[in-house]
Coordinates of C-alpha atoms and ligand atoms in Angstrom, one line a residue:
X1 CA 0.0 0.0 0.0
X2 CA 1.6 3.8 -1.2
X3 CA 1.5 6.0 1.8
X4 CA -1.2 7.9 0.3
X5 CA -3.8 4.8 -0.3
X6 CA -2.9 4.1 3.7
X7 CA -3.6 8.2 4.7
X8 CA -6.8 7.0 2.4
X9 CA -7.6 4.2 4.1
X10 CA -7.0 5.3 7.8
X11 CA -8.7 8.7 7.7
X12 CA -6.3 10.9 6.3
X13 CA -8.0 14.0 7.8
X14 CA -7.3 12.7 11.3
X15 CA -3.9 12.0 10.7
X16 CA -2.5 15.3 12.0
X17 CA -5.1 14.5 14.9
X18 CA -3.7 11.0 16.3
X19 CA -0.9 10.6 19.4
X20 CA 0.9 8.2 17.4
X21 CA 2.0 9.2 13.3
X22 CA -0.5 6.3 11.4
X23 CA 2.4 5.6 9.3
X24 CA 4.4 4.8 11.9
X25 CA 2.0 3.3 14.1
X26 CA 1.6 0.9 10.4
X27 CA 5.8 0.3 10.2
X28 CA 5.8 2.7 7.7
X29 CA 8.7 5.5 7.9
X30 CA 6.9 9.1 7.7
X31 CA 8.9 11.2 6.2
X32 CA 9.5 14.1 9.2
X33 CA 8.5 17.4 8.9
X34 CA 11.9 19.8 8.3
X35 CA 12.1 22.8 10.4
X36 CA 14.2 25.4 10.5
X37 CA 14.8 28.3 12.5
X38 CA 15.8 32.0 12.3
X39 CA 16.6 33.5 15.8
X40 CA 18.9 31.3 18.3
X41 CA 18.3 33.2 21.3
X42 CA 16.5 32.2 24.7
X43 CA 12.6 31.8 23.3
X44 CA 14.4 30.2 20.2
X45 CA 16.7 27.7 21.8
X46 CA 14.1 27.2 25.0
X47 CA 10.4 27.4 24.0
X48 CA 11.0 26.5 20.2
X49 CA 14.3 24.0 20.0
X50 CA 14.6 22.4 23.1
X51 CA 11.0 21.2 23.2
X52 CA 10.0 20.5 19.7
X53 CA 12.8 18.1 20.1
X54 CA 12.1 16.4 23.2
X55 CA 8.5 16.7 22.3
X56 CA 8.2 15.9 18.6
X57 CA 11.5 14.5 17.9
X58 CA 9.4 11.7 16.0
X59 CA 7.4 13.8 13.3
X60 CA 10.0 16.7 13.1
X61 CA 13.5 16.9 12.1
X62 CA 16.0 20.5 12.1
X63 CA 17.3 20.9 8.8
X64 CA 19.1 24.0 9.6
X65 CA 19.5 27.1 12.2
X66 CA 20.7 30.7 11.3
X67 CA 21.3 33.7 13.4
X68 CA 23.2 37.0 12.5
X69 CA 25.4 36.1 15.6
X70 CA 28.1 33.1 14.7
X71 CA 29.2 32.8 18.0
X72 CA 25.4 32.5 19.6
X73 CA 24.2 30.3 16.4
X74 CA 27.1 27.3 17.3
X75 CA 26.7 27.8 21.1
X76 CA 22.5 27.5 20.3
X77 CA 23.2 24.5 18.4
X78 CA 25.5 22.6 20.4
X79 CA 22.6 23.5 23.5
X80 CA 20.6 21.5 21.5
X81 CA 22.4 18.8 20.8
X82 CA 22.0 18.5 17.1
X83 CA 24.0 18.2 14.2
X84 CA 22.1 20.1 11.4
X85 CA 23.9 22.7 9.1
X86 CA 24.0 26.3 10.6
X87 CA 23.7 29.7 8.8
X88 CA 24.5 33.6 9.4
X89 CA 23.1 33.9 5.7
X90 CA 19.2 33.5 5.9
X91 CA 19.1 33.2 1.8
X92 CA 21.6 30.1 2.0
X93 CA 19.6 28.5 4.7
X94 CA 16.5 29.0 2.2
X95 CA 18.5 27.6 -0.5
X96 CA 20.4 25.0 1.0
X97 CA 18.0 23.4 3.8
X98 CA 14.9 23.6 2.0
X99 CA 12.5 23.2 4.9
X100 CA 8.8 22.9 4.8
X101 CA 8.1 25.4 8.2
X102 CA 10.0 28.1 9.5
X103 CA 10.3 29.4 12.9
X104 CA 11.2 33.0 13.5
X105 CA 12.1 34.2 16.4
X106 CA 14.9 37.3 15.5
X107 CA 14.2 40.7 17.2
X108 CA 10.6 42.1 16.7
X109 CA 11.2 44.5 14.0
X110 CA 13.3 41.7 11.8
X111 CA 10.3 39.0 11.8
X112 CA 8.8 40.4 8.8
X113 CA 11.8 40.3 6.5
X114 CA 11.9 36.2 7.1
X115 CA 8.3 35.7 7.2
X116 CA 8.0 37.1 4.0
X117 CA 11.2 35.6 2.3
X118 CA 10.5 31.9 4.1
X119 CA 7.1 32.4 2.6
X120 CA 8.4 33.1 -1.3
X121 CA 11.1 30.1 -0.9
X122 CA 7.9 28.1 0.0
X123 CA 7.5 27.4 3.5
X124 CA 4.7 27.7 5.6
X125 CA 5.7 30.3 8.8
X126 CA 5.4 30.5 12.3
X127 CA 6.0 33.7 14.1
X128 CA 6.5 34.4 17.5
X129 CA 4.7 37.3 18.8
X130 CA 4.6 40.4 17.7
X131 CA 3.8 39.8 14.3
X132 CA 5.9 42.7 13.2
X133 CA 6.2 46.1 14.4
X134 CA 4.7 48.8 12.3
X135 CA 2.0 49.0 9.8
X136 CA 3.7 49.3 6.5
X137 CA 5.3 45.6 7.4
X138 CA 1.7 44.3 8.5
X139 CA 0.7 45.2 4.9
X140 CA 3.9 43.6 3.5
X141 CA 3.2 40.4 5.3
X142 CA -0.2 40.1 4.2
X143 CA 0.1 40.5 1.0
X144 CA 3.1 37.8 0.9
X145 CA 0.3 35.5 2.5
X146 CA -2.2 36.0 0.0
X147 CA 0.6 35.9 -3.1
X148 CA 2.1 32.5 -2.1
X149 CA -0.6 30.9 -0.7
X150 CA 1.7 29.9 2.1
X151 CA 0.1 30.1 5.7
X152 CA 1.4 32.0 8.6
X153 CA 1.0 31.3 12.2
X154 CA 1.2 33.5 15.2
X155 CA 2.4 32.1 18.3
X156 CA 0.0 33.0 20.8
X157 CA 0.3 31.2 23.6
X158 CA -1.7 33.2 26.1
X159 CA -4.9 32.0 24.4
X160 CA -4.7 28.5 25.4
X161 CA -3.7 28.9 29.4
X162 CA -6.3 27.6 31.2
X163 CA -7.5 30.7 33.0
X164 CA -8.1 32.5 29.8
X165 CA -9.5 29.8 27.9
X166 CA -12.6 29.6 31.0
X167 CA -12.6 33.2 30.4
X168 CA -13.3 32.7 27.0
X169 CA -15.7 29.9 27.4
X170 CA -17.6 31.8 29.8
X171 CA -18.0 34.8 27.2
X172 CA -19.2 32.5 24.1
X173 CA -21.5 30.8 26.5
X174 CA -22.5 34.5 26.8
X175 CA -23.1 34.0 31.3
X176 CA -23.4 37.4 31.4
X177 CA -24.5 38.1 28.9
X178 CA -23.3 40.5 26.1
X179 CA -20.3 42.5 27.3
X180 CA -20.3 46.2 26.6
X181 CA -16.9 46.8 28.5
X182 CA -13.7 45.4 29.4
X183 CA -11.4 46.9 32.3
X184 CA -7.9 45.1 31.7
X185 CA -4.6 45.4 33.7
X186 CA -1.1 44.4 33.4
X187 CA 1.5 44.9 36.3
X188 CA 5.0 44.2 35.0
X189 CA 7.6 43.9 38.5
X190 CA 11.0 45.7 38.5
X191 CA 12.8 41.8 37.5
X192 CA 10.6 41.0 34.0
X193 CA 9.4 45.0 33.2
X194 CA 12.8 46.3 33.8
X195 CA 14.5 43.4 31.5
X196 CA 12.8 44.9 28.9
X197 CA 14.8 48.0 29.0
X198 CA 18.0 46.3 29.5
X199 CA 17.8 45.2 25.7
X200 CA 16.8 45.3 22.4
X201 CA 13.3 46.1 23.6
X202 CA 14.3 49.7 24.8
X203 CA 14.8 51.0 21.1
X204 CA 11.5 51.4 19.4
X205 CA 13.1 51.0 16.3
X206 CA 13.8 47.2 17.5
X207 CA 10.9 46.1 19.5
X208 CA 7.7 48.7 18.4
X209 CA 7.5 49.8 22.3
X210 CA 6.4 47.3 24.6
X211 CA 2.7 48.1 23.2
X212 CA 3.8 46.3 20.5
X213 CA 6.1 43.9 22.1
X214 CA 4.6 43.4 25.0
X215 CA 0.9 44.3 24.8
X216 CA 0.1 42.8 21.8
X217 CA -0.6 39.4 23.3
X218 CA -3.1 41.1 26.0
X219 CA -4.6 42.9 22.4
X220 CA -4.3 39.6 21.5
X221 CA -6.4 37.8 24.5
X222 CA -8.8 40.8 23.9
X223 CA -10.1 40.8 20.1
X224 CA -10.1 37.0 21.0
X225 CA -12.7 37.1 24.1
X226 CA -14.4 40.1 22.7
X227 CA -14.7 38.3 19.0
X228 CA -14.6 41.8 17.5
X229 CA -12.7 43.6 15.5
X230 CA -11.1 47.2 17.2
X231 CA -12.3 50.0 15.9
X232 CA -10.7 52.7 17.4
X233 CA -7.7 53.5 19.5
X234 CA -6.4 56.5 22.0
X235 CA -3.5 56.5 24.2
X236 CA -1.4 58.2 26.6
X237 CA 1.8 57.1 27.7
X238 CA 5.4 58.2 29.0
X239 CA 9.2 57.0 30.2
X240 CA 9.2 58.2 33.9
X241 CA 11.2 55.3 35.4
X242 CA 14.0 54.6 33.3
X243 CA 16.1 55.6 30.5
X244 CA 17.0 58.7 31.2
X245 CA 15.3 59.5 34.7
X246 CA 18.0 58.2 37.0
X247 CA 20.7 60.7 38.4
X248 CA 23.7 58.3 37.2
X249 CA 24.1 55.1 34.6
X250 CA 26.8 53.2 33.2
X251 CA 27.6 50.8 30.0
X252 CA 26.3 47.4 31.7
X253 CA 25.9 46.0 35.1
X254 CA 28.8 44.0 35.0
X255 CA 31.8 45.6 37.1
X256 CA 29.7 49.0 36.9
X257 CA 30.7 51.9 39.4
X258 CA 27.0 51.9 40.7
X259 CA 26.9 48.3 41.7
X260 CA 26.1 49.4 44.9
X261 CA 23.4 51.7 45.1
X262 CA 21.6 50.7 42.0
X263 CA 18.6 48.8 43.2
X264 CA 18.3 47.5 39.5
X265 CA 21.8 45.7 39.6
X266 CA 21.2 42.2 37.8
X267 CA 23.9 39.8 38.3
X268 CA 24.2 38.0 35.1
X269 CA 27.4 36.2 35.9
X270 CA 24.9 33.8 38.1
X271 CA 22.9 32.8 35.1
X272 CA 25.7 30.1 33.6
X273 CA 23.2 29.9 30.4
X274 CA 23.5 33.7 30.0
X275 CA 26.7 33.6 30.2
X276 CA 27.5 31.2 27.7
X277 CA 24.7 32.0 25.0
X278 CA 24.9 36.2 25.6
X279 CA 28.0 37.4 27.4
X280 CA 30.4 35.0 25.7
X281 CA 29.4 36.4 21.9
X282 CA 29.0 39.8 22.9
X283 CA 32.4 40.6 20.4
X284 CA 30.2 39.2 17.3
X285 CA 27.5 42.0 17.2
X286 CA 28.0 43.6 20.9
X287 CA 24.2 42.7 22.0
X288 CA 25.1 43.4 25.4
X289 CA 22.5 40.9 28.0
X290 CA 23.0 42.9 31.0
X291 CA 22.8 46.4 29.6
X292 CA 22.4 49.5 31.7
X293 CA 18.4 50.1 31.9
X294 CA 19.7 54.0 32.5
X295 CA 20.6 54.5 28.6
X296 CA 19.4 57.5 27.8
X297 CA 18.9 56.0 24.3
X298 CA 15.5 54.4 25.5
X299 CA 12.7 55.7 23.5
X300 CA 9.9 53.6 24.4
X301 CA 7.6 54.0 27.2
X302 CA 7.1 52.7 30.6
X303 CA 3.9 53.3 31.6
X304 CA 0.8 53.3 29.0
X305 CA -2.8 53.9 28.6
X306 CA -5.1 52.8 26.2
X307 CA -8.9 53.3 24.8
X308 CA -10.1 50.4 22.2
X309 CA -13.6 50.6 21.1
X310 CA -14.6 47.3 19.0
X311 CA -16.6 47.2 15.9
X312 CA -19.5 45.7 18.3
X313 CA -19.3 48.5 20.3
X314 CA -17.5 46.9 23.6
X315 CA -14.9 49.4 24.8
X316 CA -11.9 48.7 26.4
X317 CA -9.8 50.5 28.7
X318 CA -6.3 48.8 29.1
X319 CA -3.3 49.7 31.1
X320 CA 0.3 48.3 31.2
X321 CA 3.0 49.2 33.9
X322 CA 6.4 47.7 34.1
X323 CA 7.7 49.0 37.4
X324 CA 5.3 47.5 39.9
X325 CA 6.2 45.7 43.1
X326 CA 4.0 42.1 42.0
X327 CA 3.5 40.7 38.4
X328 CA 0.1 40.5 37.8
X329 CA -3.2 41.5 36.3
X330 CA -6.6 42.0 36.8
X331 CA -10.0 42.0 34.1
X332 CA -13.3 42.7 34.6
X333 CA -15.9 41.7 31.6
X334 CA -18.9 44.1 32.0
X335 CA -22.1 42.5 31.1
X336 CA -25.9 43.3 30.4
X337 CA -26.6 40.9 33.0
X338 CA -23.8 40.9 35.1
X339 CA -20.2 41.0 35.7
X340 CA -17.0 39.1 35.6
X341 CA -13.7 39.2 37.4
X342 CA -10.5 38.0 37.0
X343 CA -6.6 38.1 38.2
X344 CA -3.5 37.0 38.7
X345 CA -0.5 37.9 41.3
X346 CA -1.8 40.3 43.1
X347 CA -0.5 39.8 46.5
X348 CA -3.3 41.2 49.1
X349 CA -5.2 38.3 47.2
X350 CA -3.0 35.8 47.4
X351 CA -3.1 33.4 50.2
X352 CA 1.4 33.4 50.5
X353 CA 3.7 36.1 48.8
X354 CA 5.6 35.4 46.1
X355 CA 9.1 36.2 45.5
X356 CA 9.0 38.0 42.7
X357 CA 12.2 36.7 41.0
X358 CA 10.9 33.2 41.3
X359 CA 8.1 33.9 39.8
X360 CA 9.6 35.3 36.7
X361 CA 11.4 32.0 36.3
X362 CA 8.4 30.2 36.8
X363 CA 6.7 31.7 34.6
X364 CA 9.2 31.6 31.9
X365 CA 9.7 27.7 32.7
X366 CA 8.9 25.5 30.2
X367 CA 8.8 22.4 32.8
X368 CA 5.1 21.6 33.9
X369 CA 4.5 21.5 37.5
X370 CA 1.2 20.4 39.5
X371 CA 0.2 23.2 41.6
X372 CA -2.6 22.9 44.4
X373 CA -3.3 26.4 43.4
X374 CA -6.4 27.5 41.3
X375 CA -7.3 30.8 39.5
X376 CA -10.0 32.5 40.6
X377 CA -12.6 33.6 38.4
X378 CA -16.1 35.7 40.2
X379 CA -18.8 35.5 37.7
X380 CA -21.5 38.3 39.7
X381 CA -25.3 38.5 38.6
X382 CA -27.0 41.9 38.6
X383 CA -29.3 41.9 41.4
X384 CA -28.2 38.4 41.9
X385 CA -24.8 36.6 43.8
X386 CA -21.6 36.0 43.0
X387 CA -20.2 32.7 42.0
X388 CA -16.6 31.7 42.4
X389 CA -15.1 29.5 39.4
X390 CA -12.1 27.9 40.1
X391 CA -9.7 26.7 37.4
X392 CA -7.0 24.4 38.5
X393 CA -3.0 26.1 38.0
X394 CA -0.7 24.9 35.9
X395 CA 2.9 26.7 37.0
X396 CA 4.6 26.7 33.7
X397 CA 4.9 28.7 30.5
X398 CA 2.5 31.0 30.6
X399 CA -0.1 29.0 32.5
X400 CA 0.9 26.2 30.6
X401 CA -0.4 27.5 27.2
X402 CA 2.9 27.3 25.5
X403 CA 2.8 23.6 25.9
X404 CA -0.5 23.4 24.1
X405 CA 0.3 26.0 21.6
X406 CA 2.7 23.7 20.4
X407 CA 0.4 20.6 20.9
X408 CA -2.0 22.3 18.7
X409 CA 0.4 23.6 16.0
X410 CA 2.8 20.1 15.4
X411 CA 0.9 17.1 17.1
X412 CA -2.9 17.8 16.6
X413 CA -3.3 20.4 13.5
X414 CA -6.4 19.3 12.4
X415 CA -8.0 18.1 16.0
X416 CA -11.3 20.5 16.3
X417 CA -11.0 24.3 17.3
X418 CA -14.2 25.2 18.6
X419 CA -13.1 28.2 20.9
X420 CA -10.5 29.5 17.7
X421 CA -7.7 29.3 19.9
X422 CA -5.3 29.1 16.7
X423 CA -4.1 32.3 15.6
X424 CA -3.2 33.4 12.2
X425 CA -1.8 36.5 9.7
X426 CA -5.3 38.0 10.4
X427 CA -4.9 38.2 14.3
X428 CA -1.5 38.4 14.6
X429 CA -1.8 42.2 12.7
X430 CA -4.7 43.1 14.3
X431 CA -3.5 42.7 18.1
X432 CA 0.0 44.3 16.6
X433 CA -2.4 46.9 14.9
X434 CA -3.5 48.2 18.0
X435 CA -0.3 48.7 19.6
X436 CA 0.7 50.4 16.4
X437 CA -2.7 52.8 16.7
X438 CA -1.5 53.5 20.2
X439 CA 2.0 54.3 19.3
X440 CA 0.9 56.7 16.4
X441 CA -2.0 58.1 18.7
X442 CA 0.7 59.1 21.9
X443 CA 3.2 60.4 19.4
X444 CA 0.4 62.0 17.3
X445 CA -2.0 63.0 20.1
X446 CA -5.2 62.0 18.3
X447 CA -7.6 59.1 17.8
X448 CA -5.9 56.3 15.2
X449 CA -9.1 54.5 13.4
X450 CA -7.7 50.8 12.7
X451 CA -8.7 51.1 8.9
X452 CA -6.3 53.6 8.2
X453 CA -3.2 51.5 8.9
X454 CA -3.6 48.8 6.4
X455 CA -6.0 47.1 3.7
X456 CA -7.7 45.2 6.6
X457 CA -11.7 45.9 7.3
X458 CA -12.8 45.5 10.8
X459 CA -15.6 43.3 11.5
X460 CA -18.1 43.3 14.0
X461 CA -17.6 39.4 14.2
X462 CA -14.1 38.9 14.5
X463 CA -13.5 38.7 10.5
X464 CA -11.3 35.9 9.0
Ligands
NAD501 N1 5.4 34.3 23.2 C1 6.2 34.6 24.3 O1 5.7 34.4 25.4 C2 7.6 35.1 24.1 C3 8.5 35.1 25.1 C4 9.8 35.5 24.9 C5 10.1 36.0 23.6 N2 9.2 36.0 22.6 C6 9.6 36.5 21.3 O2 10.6 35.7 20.7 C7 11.5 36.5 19.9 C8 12.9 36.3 20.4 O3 13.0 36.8 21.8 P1 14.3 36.4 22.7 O4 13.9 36.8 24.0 O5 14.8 35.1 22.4 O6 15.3 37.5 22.1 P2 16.9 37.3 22.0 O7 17.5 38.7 21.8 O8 17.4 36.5 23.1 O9 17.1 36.5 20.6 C9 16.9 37.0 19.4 C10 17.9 36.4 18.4 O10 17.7 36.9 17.1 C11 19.0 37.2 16.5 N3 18.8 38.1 15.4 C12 18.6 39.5 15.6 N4 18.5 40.0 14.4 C13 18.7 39.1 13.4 C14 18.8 39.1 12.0 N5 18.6 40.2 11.3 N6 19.1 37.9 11.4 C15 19.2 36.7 12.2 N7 19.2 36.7 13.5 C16 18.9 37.9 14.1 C17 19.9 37.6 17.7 O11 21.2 37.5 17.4 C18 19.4 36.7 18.8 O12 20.1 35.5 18.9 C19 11.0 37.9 20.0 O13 10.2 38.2 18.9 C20 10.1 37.9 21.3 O14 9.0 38.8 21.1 C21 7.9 35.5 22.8

């Protein structure tokens, strides 16, 4: 029997569904799926590389890995243990590996250049978050899409944590009905928010701001549970904390003069991973990992405000801050019959303090951990009671998501979707598209209407 006849015969549509590969269940050798990736930094070699190979060693193979930084790009490789051909030249990795899906995970503002050449060599594409940084390479990347006919997926991975995903179960169920407004907050501590400013993520011209970087994945979560398309954007924001407003700064933590006094002294030396995959390949393109989050070079903001109104007339008012004391959040879905609550980390709530540092490592873990610990969700009636749901923790990557992100996207492709927690070109601009419309409205002090960024239409039902 030709593989083919067998996909016939067993239900080729599930095949992409099953644990076990069909063909290999059947002693027939599948040929694996080749991967390659652009970007061998931490989310790269971590998230991406470390797990698809201890994960999905058996359906996918590396055909190739290519970074800008030669030193970083060996060191990556030999981290994860494989022996596939590396590249500093992203058109000889097209030419030369050939694969059939390619992972980018370069600095924000570069995503666009390899989404769009993997696409024309004739891969399919998966991003990580953000799509891309500005508007005119949101266009760019949507018209590749629609010219190859190659897809592009958006690594989301805040959809499918477990908190969010009863969120949004709640919502399509519609328990309180239809929501007119959303309150949503997000409380970066002085470990993760201030990392930001220590690299790339600082420079606008790199990163978008962190309503690009950062935010988009709450925009994300929000177009998602409100199943709308934004409308309208208005913003405020500033840089009050860092950068420049700090008395004294130097070129990096390491041996710096104001070791002492700086409350924002990070020790990299401690992190042996760091070391070897940052600090040791500085003298290739001097990305410095520990950089001094006093640059006055910063041009992004630290504290931001933001006004969404949806194309089914919810409204949103967001907030992100990245100097807080606890990482956390809190929403609040406003109803026409009642209300619902939500959060995460905030400490006069939480039954034992967290260490804050912890926590960031935690949360950027990829190893699953059983926790007693539930989310708490308050679903609250009008003229009625309130009712605690309580969804059981899972203390790893983001709530776990990433691990069924990647579930969804290599084991199970085809397995049914009924909450749309896959993301593609289509979300991954329009979450980016508000952090752009936010941008442009701060620097431009006016409301940005969504429509006049790109080609897209919103829809009052999330469009397609
Ligand atoms: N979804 C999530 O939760 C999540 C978490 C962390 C990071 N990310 C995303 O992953 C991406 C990588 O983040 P990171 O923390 O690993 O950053 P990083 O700085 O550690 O790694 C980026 C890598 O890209 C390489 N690079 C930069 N420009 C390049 C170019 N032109 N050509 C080839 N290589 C280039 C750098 O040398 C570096 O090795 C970012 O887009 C970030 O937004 C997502």
């Amino acid at each position: 029997m030709k593989r083919r006849d067998f996909l016939a015969a067993s239900g080729a549509v599930f095949a992409g569904s099953l644990l076990v590969n069909p063909l290999q269940a059947s002693g027939f050798a599948a040929p694996k799926r080749k991967l390659a990736m652009v970007g061998t930094g931490s989310r790269g070699l971590s998230f991406w590389g470390r797990r698809i190979i201890q994960q999905y060693g058996d359906i996918i193979e590396f055909v190739g890995l290519c970074d800008i930084n030669p030193g970083r790009l060996e060191t990556g490789r030999k981290a994860l243990g494989i022996s596939c051909p590396v590249f500093t030249d992203f058109g000889e990795l097209l030419r030369k590996a050939k694969p059939d899906l390619l992972i980018v995970t370069t600095v924000d503002a570069t995503h666009d250049e390899f989404i769009i050449k993997g696409m024309e060599a004739g891969c399919d594409v998966l991003t990580e978050k953000p799509m891309t940084t500005d508007e005119f390479k949101c266009q760019a990347i949507l018209d590749a899409e629609k010219k190859t006919g190659k897809k592009l997926i958006v690594g989301f991975n805040y959809r499918y944590g477990t908190q969010f995903t009863r969120l949004k179960e709640l919502l399509a169920e519609k328990r309180v009905g239809d929501i007119t407004s959303v309150d949503f907050h997000w409380y970066l501590n002085t470990y993760h928010g201030a990392d930001y400013f220590r690299r790339w993520h600082g420079h606008r011209n790199k990163g978008g701001t962190l309503l690009c970087h950062k935010a988009s994945h709450h925009f994300d979560l929000l177009n998602w549970w409100i199943d709308s398309d934004p409308v309208e954007v208005v913003a405020h924001g500033s840089l009050e904390h860092y950068g420049k407003n700090n008395p004294f700064r130097g070129t990096k933590c390491r041996g710096c003069e104001h070791k002492e006094k700086c409350k924002f002294y990070y020790d990299i030396t401690r992190n042996r991973e760091y070391m070897e995959l940052y600090v040791a390949n500085e003298k290739h393109d001097g990305y410095i990992r520990d950089n001094c989050l006093w640059r006055e070079s910063i041009d992004i903001f630290d504290k931001m405000a933001v006004q969404i109104k949806y194309a089914n007339n919810v409204q949103v008012s967001y907030s992100l801050t990245t100097y807080s004391p606890f990482e956390g959040m809190s929403i609040a879905f406003n109803g026409k019959t009642g209300r619902i609550d939500s959060w995460e980390g905030l400490p006069w709530r939480q039954k034992e303090m967290a260490n804050q540092a912890e926590l960031h490592a935690r949360e950027m873990s990829q190893q699953a951990e059983r926790s007693e610990r539930y989310d708490e969700i308050y679903v609250s009636d009008n003229f009625g009671k309130s009712e605690l749901v309580k969804v059981p923790q899972m203390r790893a990557g983001h709530g776990g998501g990433d691990a069924r992100l990647q579930d969804k996207i290599f084991r199970n492709p085809d397995l049914a979707d009924p909450l749309k927690h896959a993301a593609g070109s289509r979300d991954g601009a329009m979450s980016v598209l508000i952090g752009v419309a936010a941008r442009k409205s701060i620097d431009e002090k006016r409301i940005v209407r969504i429509e006049e960024l790109t080609t897209l239409k919103p829809h009052p039902t999330r469009g397609v």
